[in-house]
């Protein structure tokens, strides 16, 4: 058992810490997982590369034409018109012999430049009749030739470990002839909702009860990250049941996420269980929504206790859990893309906490972007998340924003979260 260090910002009544500070603390405690496996290239889409991809040979392999035209000898300027002695099409090189003075070869884009040629003249710049061509604009030496190795030299590292592979990356790896790659094993994430008031879909609601929506938003956001999921259902606010969920999560997953039960009183169960099972930190983070966060370790799993409010869950997930999961799986750190736009309409804010308001980025008729609030910003109003396509990120010390002022936005990449 590890003692919870007495850090500022730890505990219910401690002063709040900045989000960036919480991220630093979490990062300092996490250790990336081990484990990689070899997969067919296509199965690597969306996975994290575990071994560098090195170009075994030059790409392109040969000097080739960048245009349709004629491969010529640059020193032949005074021998124009030239004799066409053959052709070099993509996949069908001209291999008869080295070009002699006064000779040229018909060549198409991608065709290998024949021995002896050192420029390609575009077909629009010649006058062809029979087997001779007259060059109207003599090219520069090397003109319209793509050099061997121009794209990649042998031994070049083309992708480094930690890269999350996209479509272009698959093509790039294919271009060097590699059919299989090493990727990190998927992170296993267990998640559950806590609360005596929660019912699962299909059940009937009694007085004061509501449907559990957090497991659905978490399922959606986790699925996009390519982790393997273990849904542990709804767990009542009862220490024995919570312990059972944690035990199963720790046996079967690398990370355990729960939502709800981090407010004063309820959180104590969880903090006690974590202290007994590993390590516990309870932080008040100066962010809105999503102030309380429990972080720790239970057995061999990392634990994140998210707030219960549906919007708070999504905000803390994107801002705290996503960077942590990426770090754990060994992915290179790429901060979320943020930029400034003008705000359409005023925003209410009090200084003190960094806010993640829900906004809609809209394209104006002049092509510029503006953002407007989606309206009610309560942390229980999930509809605001569904309507939003970005967060409006307001710094802790900022006050209300007047219409037309510049604000920072963080767009949701797939249009929504
Ligand atoms: P808690 O953090 O447990 O005090 O929950 C804060 C608020 O979020 C309460 O109104 C809960 O009913 C609500 N809540 C907690 N968990 C969920 C959930 N899984 N789905 C929907 N609402 C929830
Ligand atoms: Mg609760």
Coordinates of C-alpha atoms and ligand atoms in Angstrom, one line a residue:
X1 CA 0.0 0.0 0.0
X2 CA 1.3 3.4 -1.0
X3 CA 0.6 6.4 1.2
X4 CA -1.3 9.2 -0.5
X5 CA 1.2 12.1 -0.6
X6 CA -0.1 15.3 1.0
X7 CA 0.0 17.4 -2.1
X8 CA -1.8 20.7 -2.5
X9 CA -5.2 20.1 -4.2
X10 CA -5.6 16.7 -2.7
X11 CA -8.7 16.0 -0.6
X12 CA -12.2 17.5 -0.4
X13 CA -11.4 20.8 1.2
X14 CA -8.0 21.4 -0.5
X15 CA -7.6 24.4 -2.8
X16 CA -8.2 23.5 -6.4
X17 CA -5.3 22.8 -8.7
X18 CA -5.1 23.8 -12.4
X19 CA -5.9 21.2 -15.0
X20 CA -2.4 21.4 -16.4
X21 CA -1.0 20.6 -12.9
X22 CA -3.3 17.6 -12.6
X23 CA -2.2 16.3 -16.0
X24 CA 1.5 16.7 -14.9
X25 CA 0.9 14.8 -11.7
X26 CA -0.9 12.0 -13.5
X27 CA 1.7 11.8 -16.2
X28 CA 4.4 11.5 -13.5
X29 CA 2.7 8.5 -11.9
X30 CA 1.7 6.6 -15.1
X31 CA 4.0 4.0 -16.7
X32 CA 3.3 3.0 -20.3
X33 CA 2.3 -0.6 -20.9
X34 CA 4.5 -3.2 -22.5
X35 CA 3.5 -5.6 -25.2
X36 CA 3.4 -5.5 -28.9
X37 CA 2.3 -7.8 -31.7
X38 CA 2.9 -8.2 -35.4
X39 CA -0.1 -7.6 -37.6
X40 CA -0.9 -7.5 -41.3
X41 CA -0.5 -3.9 -42.5
X42 CA -4.2 -3.2 -42.9
X43 CA -4.9 -4.3 -39.3
X44 CA -2.5 -1.6 -38.1
X45 CA -5.0 1.2 -39.1
X46 CA -5.6 3.2 -35.9
X47 CA -3.1 1.2 -33.9
X48 CA 0.1 2.6 -32.3
X49 CA 3.3 1.7 -34.1
X50 CA 5.7 -0.1 -31.8
X51 CA 8.8 -0.5 -34.1
X52 CA 10.2 2.1 -36.5
X53 CA 9.5 1.7 -40.2
X54 CA 12.8 2.0 -42.1
X55 CA 13.0 2.3 -45.9
X56 CA 14.9 -0.7 -47.2
X57 CA 15.5 0.9 -50.6
X58 CA 15.2 4.2 -52.4
X59 CA 11.7 5.5 -53.2
X60 CA 11.3 6.0 -56.1
X61 CA 13.7 3.3 -57.1
X62 CA 14.7 4.9 -60.4
X63 CA 14.9 8.3 -62.0
X64 CA 11.6 8.7 -63.7
X65 CA 9.6 11.2 -65.8
X66 CA 7.4 13.8 -64.1
X67 CA 5.6 14.6 -67.4
X68 CA 4.6 12.9 -70.6
X69 CA 7.1 13.8 -73.3
X70 CA 10.6 12.9 -74.6
X71 CA 13.7 11.8 -72.6
X72 CA 16.6 13.6 -74.2
X73 CA 20.4 14.3 -73.8
X74 CA 20.7 17.9 -72.5
X75 CA 24.0 18.3 -74.5
X76 CA 22.2 17.7 -77.8
X77 CA 20.8 21.3 -78.2
X78 CA 22.7 21.7 -81.5
X79 CA 21.5 18.3 -82.8
X80 CA 17.8 19.2 -82.8
X81 CA 15.6 17.7 -84.5
X82 CA 16.2 14.4 -82.6
X83 CA 15.6 10.8 -83.6
X84 CA 13.0 8.8 -81.5
X85 CA 14.6 5.4 -81.0
X86 CA 12.0 3.8 -78.6
X87 CA 9.6 4.3 -75.7
X88 CA 9.6 4.1 -71.9
X89 CA 6.2 3.7 -70.4
X90 CA 5.4 3.2 -66.7
X91 CA 6.3 -0.4 -66.0
X92 CA 8.0 -0.8 -69.4
X93 CA 11.4 0.8 -69.4
X94 CA 13.6 1.4 -72.5
X95 CA 16.5 -1.0 -72.0
X96 CA 18.0 -1.4 -75.5
X97 CA 21.1 0.7 -75.0
X98 CA 22.5 4.0 -73.8
X99 CA 21.1 7.0 -75.8
X100 CA 23.6 8.0 -78.5
X101 CA 24.0 11.7 -79.6
X102 CA 20.9 13.0 -81.4
X103 CA 18.6 10.3 -80.0
X104 CA 15.6 10.5 -77.7
X105 CA 13.0 8.2 -76.2
X106 CA 9.2 8.8 -76.0
X107 CA 8.5 8.7 -72.3
X108 CA 5.3 8.8 -70.2
X109 CA 4.9 10.0 -66.6
X110 CA 6.5 7.5 -64.2
X111 CA 8.5 5.9 -67.0
X112 CA 12.2 5.1 -66.1
X113 CA 14.5 7.7 -67.6
X114 CA 16.8 5.7 -70.0
X115 CA 20.6 5.6 -69.6
X116 CA 22.1 8.6 -71.2
X117 CA 19.1 10.9 -70.9
X118 CA 19.3 13.7 -68.4
X119 CA 16.1 15.8 -69.1
X120 CA 12.5 15.3 -70.2
X121 CA 10.9 17.7 -72.5
X122 CA 7.1 18.1 -72.2
X123 CA 5.2 16.8 -75.3
X124 CA 3.5 20.2 -75.6
X125 CA 7.0 21.7 -76.3
X126 CA 8.0 19.6 -79.3
X127 CA 6.9 19.3 -82.9
X128 CA 6.7 15.6 -83.7
X129 CA 6.7 14.2 -87.3
X130 CA 7.3 10.5 -87.9
X131 CA 10.3 9.3 -85.9
X132 CA 11.7 12.8 -85.4
X133 CA 10.9 15.5 -82.9
X134 CA 11.9 19.2 -83.0
X135 CA 12.2 20.7 -79.6
X136 CA 10.7 24.2 -79.4
X137 CA 11.9 25.1 -75.9
X138 CA 15.1 23.3 -74.9
X139 CA 14.8 22.1 -71.2
X140 CA 17.1 22.7 -68.3
X141 CA 19.4 19.8 -67.3
X142 CA 17.4 17.5 -65.1
X143 CA 14.1 19.2 -65.9
X144 CA 10.9 17.0 -65.4
X145 CA 12.9 14.2 -63.8
X146 CA 12.0 12.8 -60.4
X147 CA 15.3 11.5 -58.9
X148 CA 15.7 8.1 -57.4
X149 CA 15.5 8.4 -53.6
X150 CA 13.9 11.8 -53.8
X151 CA 11.0 10.6 -51.6
X152 CA 12.9 8.3 -49.3
X153 CA 16.6 7.3 -49.1
X154 CA 17.5 3.8 -48.0
X155 CA 17.8 3.6 -44.2
X156 CA 15.5 6.6 -43.7
X157 CA 13.1 6.2 -40.7
X158 CA 9.8 7.0 -42.3
X159 CA 7.6 6.4 -39.2
X160 CA 8.7 6.4 -35.6
X161 CA 7.3 4.3 -32.8
X162 CA 4.4 6.0 -31.0
X163 CA 2.7 7.0 -34.3
X164 CA -1.0 6.3 -34.4
X165 CA -1.4 5.0 -38.0
X166 CA -3.7 6.7 -40.4
X167 CA -4.6 5.9 -44.1
X168 CA -1.6 7.9 -45.5
X169 CA 0.7 5.9 -43.1
X170 CA -0.6 2.6 -44.4
X171 CA 0.2 3.7 -47.9
X172 CA 3.6 5.0 -47.0
X173 CA 4.5 1.6 -45.3
X174 CA 3.1 -0.2 -48.4
X175 CA 5.3 2.0 -50.6
X176 CA 8.4 0.5 -49.0
X177 CA 7.1 -3.1 -49.5
X178 CA 6.4 -3.9 -45.8
X179 CA 3.4 -6.3 -45.4
X180 CA 3.5 -6.7 -41.6
X181 CA 4.2 -4.3 -38.8
X182 CA 4.7 -4.3 -35.0
X183 CA 2.0 -2.4 -33.1
X184 CA 1.3 -1.9 -29.4
X185 CA -1.1 -4.3 -27.9
X186 CA -4.5 -2.6 -27.3
X187 CA -5.0 -1.0 -23.9
X188 CA -7.8 -2.8 -21.9
X189 CA -10.2 -0.4 -20.3
X190 CA -12.9 -1.5 -17.8
X191 CA -15.7 1.0 -17.0
X192 CA -18.7 1.2 -14.8
X193 CA -21.3 3.7 -13.5
X194 CA -22.0 4.2 -9.8
X195 CA -25.2 5.4 -8.2
X196 CA -28.2 3.9 -6.4
X197 CA -30.5 6.0 -8.6
X198 CA -29.2 4.6 -11.9
X199 CA -31.1 2.0 -14.0
X200 CA -29.9 0.2 -17.1
X201 CA -31.8 0.4 -20.4
X202 CA -34.7 -2.0 -20.4
X203 CA -35.5 -1.5 -16.7
X204 CA -38.4 0.5 -15.5
X205 CA -37.7 3.7 -13.7
X206 CA -39.0 4.1 -10.1
X207 CA -39.3 7.5 -8.4
X208 CA -36.1 9.5 -8.4
X209 CA -34.4 7.0 -10.7
X210 CA -32.8 7.8 -14.1
X211 CA -31.2 5.9 -16.9
X212 CA -27.5 5.4 -16.9
X213 CA -26.2 7.4 -19.9
X214 CA -22.5 7.7 -18.9
X215 CA -21.7 4.1 -19.9
X216 CA -23.0 5.0 -23.4
X217 CA -20.9 8.2 -23.8
X218 CA -17.9 6.5 -22.4
X219 CA -18.4 3.5 -24.7
X220 CA -18.6 5.8 -27.7
X221 CA -15.5 7.9 -26.8
X222 CA -13.5 4.8 -25.8
X223 CA -14.4 3.0 -29.0
X224 CA -12.9 5.8 -31.0
X225 CA -9.6 5.3 -29.2
X226 CA -9.3 1.7 -30.3
X227 CA -9.0 0.3 -26.8
X228 CA -10.5 -3.0 -25.8
X229 CA -13.5 -2.5 -23.6
X230 CA -14.9 -4.3 -20.6
X231 CA -18.3 -2.9 -19.5
X232 CA -18.9 -3.6 -15.8
X233 CA -22.4 -2.2 -15.7
X234 CA -24.1 -0.1 -13.0
X235 CA -22.7 -0.5 -9.5
X236 CA -24.7 0.7 -6.5
X237 CA -23.1 3.1 -3.9
X238 CA -22.0 0.2 -1.7
X239 CA -18.5 -0.6 -0.7
X240 CA -18.7 -4.3 -1.2
X241 CA -20.2 -3.9 -4.7
X242 CA -17.6 -1.2 -5.6
X243 CA -14.8 -3.5 -4.4
X244 CA -16.1 -6.3 -6.5
X245 CA -16.1 -4.1 -9.6
X246 CA -12.6 -2.8 -8.9
X247 CA -11.3 -6.4 -8.3
X248 CA -12.7 -7.6 -11.6
X249 CA -11.4 -4.4 -13.4
X250 CA -7.9 -4.9 -11.9
X251 CA -7.9 -8.6 -13.0
X252 CA -9.0 -8.0 -16.6
X253 CA -7.9 -4.5 -17.5
X254 CA -5.1 -2.0 -17.5
X255 CA -7.3 0.9 -16.7
X256 CA -10.5 1.2 -14.7
X257 CA -12.9 4.2 -15.2
X258 CA -15.9 4.9 -13.1
X259 CA -18.4 7.8 -13.2
X260 CA -20.3 9.2 -10.3
X261 CA -19.7 9.1 -6.6
X262 CA -16.8 11.5 -6.4
X263 CA -18.6 14.2 -4.4
X264 CA -18.1 14.6 -0.7
X265 CA -19.2 11.5 1.2
X266 CA -19.6 9.1 -1.6
X267 CA -16.0 9.5 -2.7
X268 CA -14.8 8.3 0.6
X269 CA -15.7 4.7 -0.1
X270 CA -13.7 4.7 -3.3
X271 CA -10.7 6.5 -1.8
X272 CA -10.6 4.0 1.1
X273 CA -10.9 1.1 -1.4
X274 CA -8.1 2.6 -3.5
X275 CA -5.9 3.2 -0.5
X276 CA -6.3 -0.4 0.6
X277 CA -5.8 -1.7 -3.0
X278 CA -2.9 0.6 -4.1
X279 CA -2.9 4.4 -4.3
X280 CA -5.4 7.2 -4.1
X281 CA -5.4 10.9 -5.0
X282 CA -8.5 13.0 -4.8
X283 CA -8.1 16.3 -6.6
X284 CA -10.2 19.4 -6.9
X285 CA -9.4 20.7 -10.4
X286 CA -10.1 24.3 -11.2
X287 CA -12.1 23.4 -14.3
X288 CA -15.8 23.6 -15.2
X289 CA -17.5 21.3 -15.6
X290 CA -15.7 18.5 -13.8
X291 CA -14.2 19.7 -10.6
X292 CA -13.6 16.5 -8.5
X293 CA -11.4 13.7 -9.9
X294 CA -10.1 10.6 -8.1
X295 CA -7.0 9.1 -9.6
X296 CA -5.1 6.1 -8.3
X297 CA -4.0 2.6 -8.7
X298 CA -5.9 -0.6 -7.7
X299 CA -3.8 -3.7 -7.9
X300 CA -2.1 -3.4 -11.3
X301 CA -4.7 -1.2 -12.9
X302 CA -4.8 2.6 -13.1
X303 CA -8.0 4.1 -11.8
X304 CA -9.8 7.3 -12.9
X305 CA -12.9 8.3 -10.9
X306 CA -14.9 10.8 -13.1
X307 CA -17.7 13.0 -11.9
X308 CA -21.2 11.7 -12.4
X309 CA -22.8 14.6 -14.3
X310 CA -23.1 13.5 -17.9
X311 CA -21.3 16.6 -19.4
X312 CA -18.6 16.5 -16.7
X313 CA -17.9 12.9 -17.7
X314 CA -17.3 13.9 -21.3
X315 CA -15.2 16.9 -20.5
X316 CA -13.0 15.2 -18.0
X317 CA -12.7 12.2 -20.3
X318 CA -11.4 14.3 -23.2
X319 CA -9.2 16.5 -21.1
X320 CA -7.8 14.1 -18.6
X321 CA -8.4 10.5 -19.6
X322 CA -7.6 10.7 -23.3
X323 CA -4.1 12.1 -22.8
X324 CA -3.5 9.5 -20.1
X325 CA -4.6 6.6 -22.2
X326 CA -2.5 7.8 -25.1
X327 CA 0.5 8.0 -22.9
X328 CA -0.1 4.5 -21.4
X329 CA -0.2 2.9 -24.9
X330 CA 3.0 4.7 -25.9
X331 CA 1.5 7.2 -28.4
X332 CA 3.4 10.3 -29.2
X333 CA 2.0 13.3 -27.4
X334 CA -0.1 15.5 -29.8
X335 CA -2.0 18.2 -28.0
X336 CA -5.6 18.7 -29.0
X337 CA -5.9 21.2 -31.8
X338 CA -7.0 24.6 -30.6
X339 CA -7.4 28.0 -32.4
X340 CA -9.0 31.3 -32.0
X341 CA -12.2 32.6 -33.6
X342 CA -14.6 35.4 -32.9
X343 CA -17.5 34.7 -30.7
X344 CA -21.1 35.3 -31.9
X345 CA -23.0 36.5 -28.9
X346 CA -21.9 36.9 -25.3
X347 CA -20.7 34.2 -23.0
X348 CA -21.1 34.3 -19.2
X349 CA -18.2 33.4 -17.1
X350 CA -16.8 34.1 -13.6
X351 CA -13.1 34.2 -13.0
X352 CA -11.6 31.2 -11.0
X353 CA -11.9 28.1 -13.2
X354 CA -10.9 27.1 -16.7
X355 CA -14.2 26.5 -18.5
X356 CA -15.1 24.1 -21.4
X357 CA -18.3 25.6 -22.7
X358 CA -20.1 23.8 -25.5
X359 CA -20.0 25.7 -28.8
X360 CA -20.9 25.4 -32.4
X361 CA -18.4 26.5 -35.0
X362 CA -20.1 28.0 -38.0
X363 CA -18.7 29.1 -41.4
X364 CA -19.7 32.6 -42.3
X365 CA -20.6 33.7 -45.8
X366 CA -17.1 35.3 -46.1
X367 CA -15.5 31.9 -45.4
X368 CA -14.3 32.8 -41.8
X369 CA -15.3 30.8 -38.8
X370 CA -17.3 32.0 -35.8
X371 CA -18.4 30.2 -32.7
X372 CA -21.6 30.5 -30.8
X373 CA -22.7 28.9 -27.5
X374 CA -25.1 26.0 -27.8
X375 CA -27.1 27.6 -25.0
X376 CA -27.6 26.2 -21.5
X377 CA -24.3 25.1 -20.1
X378 CA -25.4 23.0 -17.1
X379 CA -23.2 20.0 -16.4
X380 CA -26.3 17.7 -16.5
X381 CA -27.5 18.9 -19.9
X382 CA -26.2 16.2 -22.2
X383 CA -28.1 17.7 -25.1
X384 CA -25.6 20.6 -25.1
X385 CA -22.8 18.1 -25.9
X386 CA -24.8 16.5 -28.6
X387 CA -25.5 19.8 -30.3
X388 CA -21.9 21.1 -29.9
X389 CA -19.1 20.6 -32.4
X390 CA -16.4 22.2 -30.2
X391 CA -15.4 23.3 -26.7
X392 CA -15.0 27.0 -26.2
X393 CA -12.0 26.9 -23.8
X394 CA -12.0 29.9 -21.5
X395 CA -8.9 30.5 -19.3
X396 CA -9.3 30.4 -15.5
X397 CA -8.8 34.1 -14.9
X398 CA -11.1 35.3 -17.7
X399 CA -14.5 36.9 -17.2
X400 CA -17.6 37.1 -19.4
X401 CA -16.9 37.4 -23.1
X402 CA -18.6 40.1 -25.2
X403 CA -20.0 39.3 -28.6
X404 CA -17.3 39.7 -31.3
X405 CA -14.4 38.9 -28.9
X406 CA -11.8 36.3 -29.8
X407 CA -12.0 33.0 -28.0
X408 CA -10.1 29.7 -28.2
X409 CA -12.0 26.7 -29.5
X410 CA -11.1 23.0 -29.5
X411 CA -13.1 21.3 -32.3
X412 CA -14.5 17.8 -32.0
X413 CA -12.7 15.9 -34.8
X414 CA -15.5 13.8 -36.0
X415 CA -18.0 16.6 -35.9
X416 CA -19.2 15.5 -32.4
X417 CA -17.6 13.6 -29.6
Ligands
LIG1 P1 -22.6 12.0 -8.4 O1 -21.2 12.5 -8.9 O2 -22.6 10.5 -8.2 O3 -23.0 12.8 -7.2 O4 -23.6 12.3 -9.6 C1 -23.8 13.7 -10.0 C2 -25.1 13.7 -10.9 O5 -24.9 13.0 -12.1 C3 -26.3 13.2 -10.2 O6 -27.4 13.9 -10.6 C4 -26.4 11.8 -10.8 O7 -27.7 11.3 -10.8 C5 -25.9 12.0 -12.2 N1 -25.3 10.8 -12.7 C6 -24.3 10.1 -12.1 N2 -24.0 9.0 -12.8 C7 -24.8 9.0 -13.9 C8 -24.9 8.2 -15.1 N3 -24.2 7.1 -15.2 N4 -25.8 8.5 -16.0 C9 -26.6 9.6 -15.9 N5 -26.5 10.5 -14.8 C10 -25.6 10.2 -13.9
LIG2 MG1 -23.8 9.2 -7.3

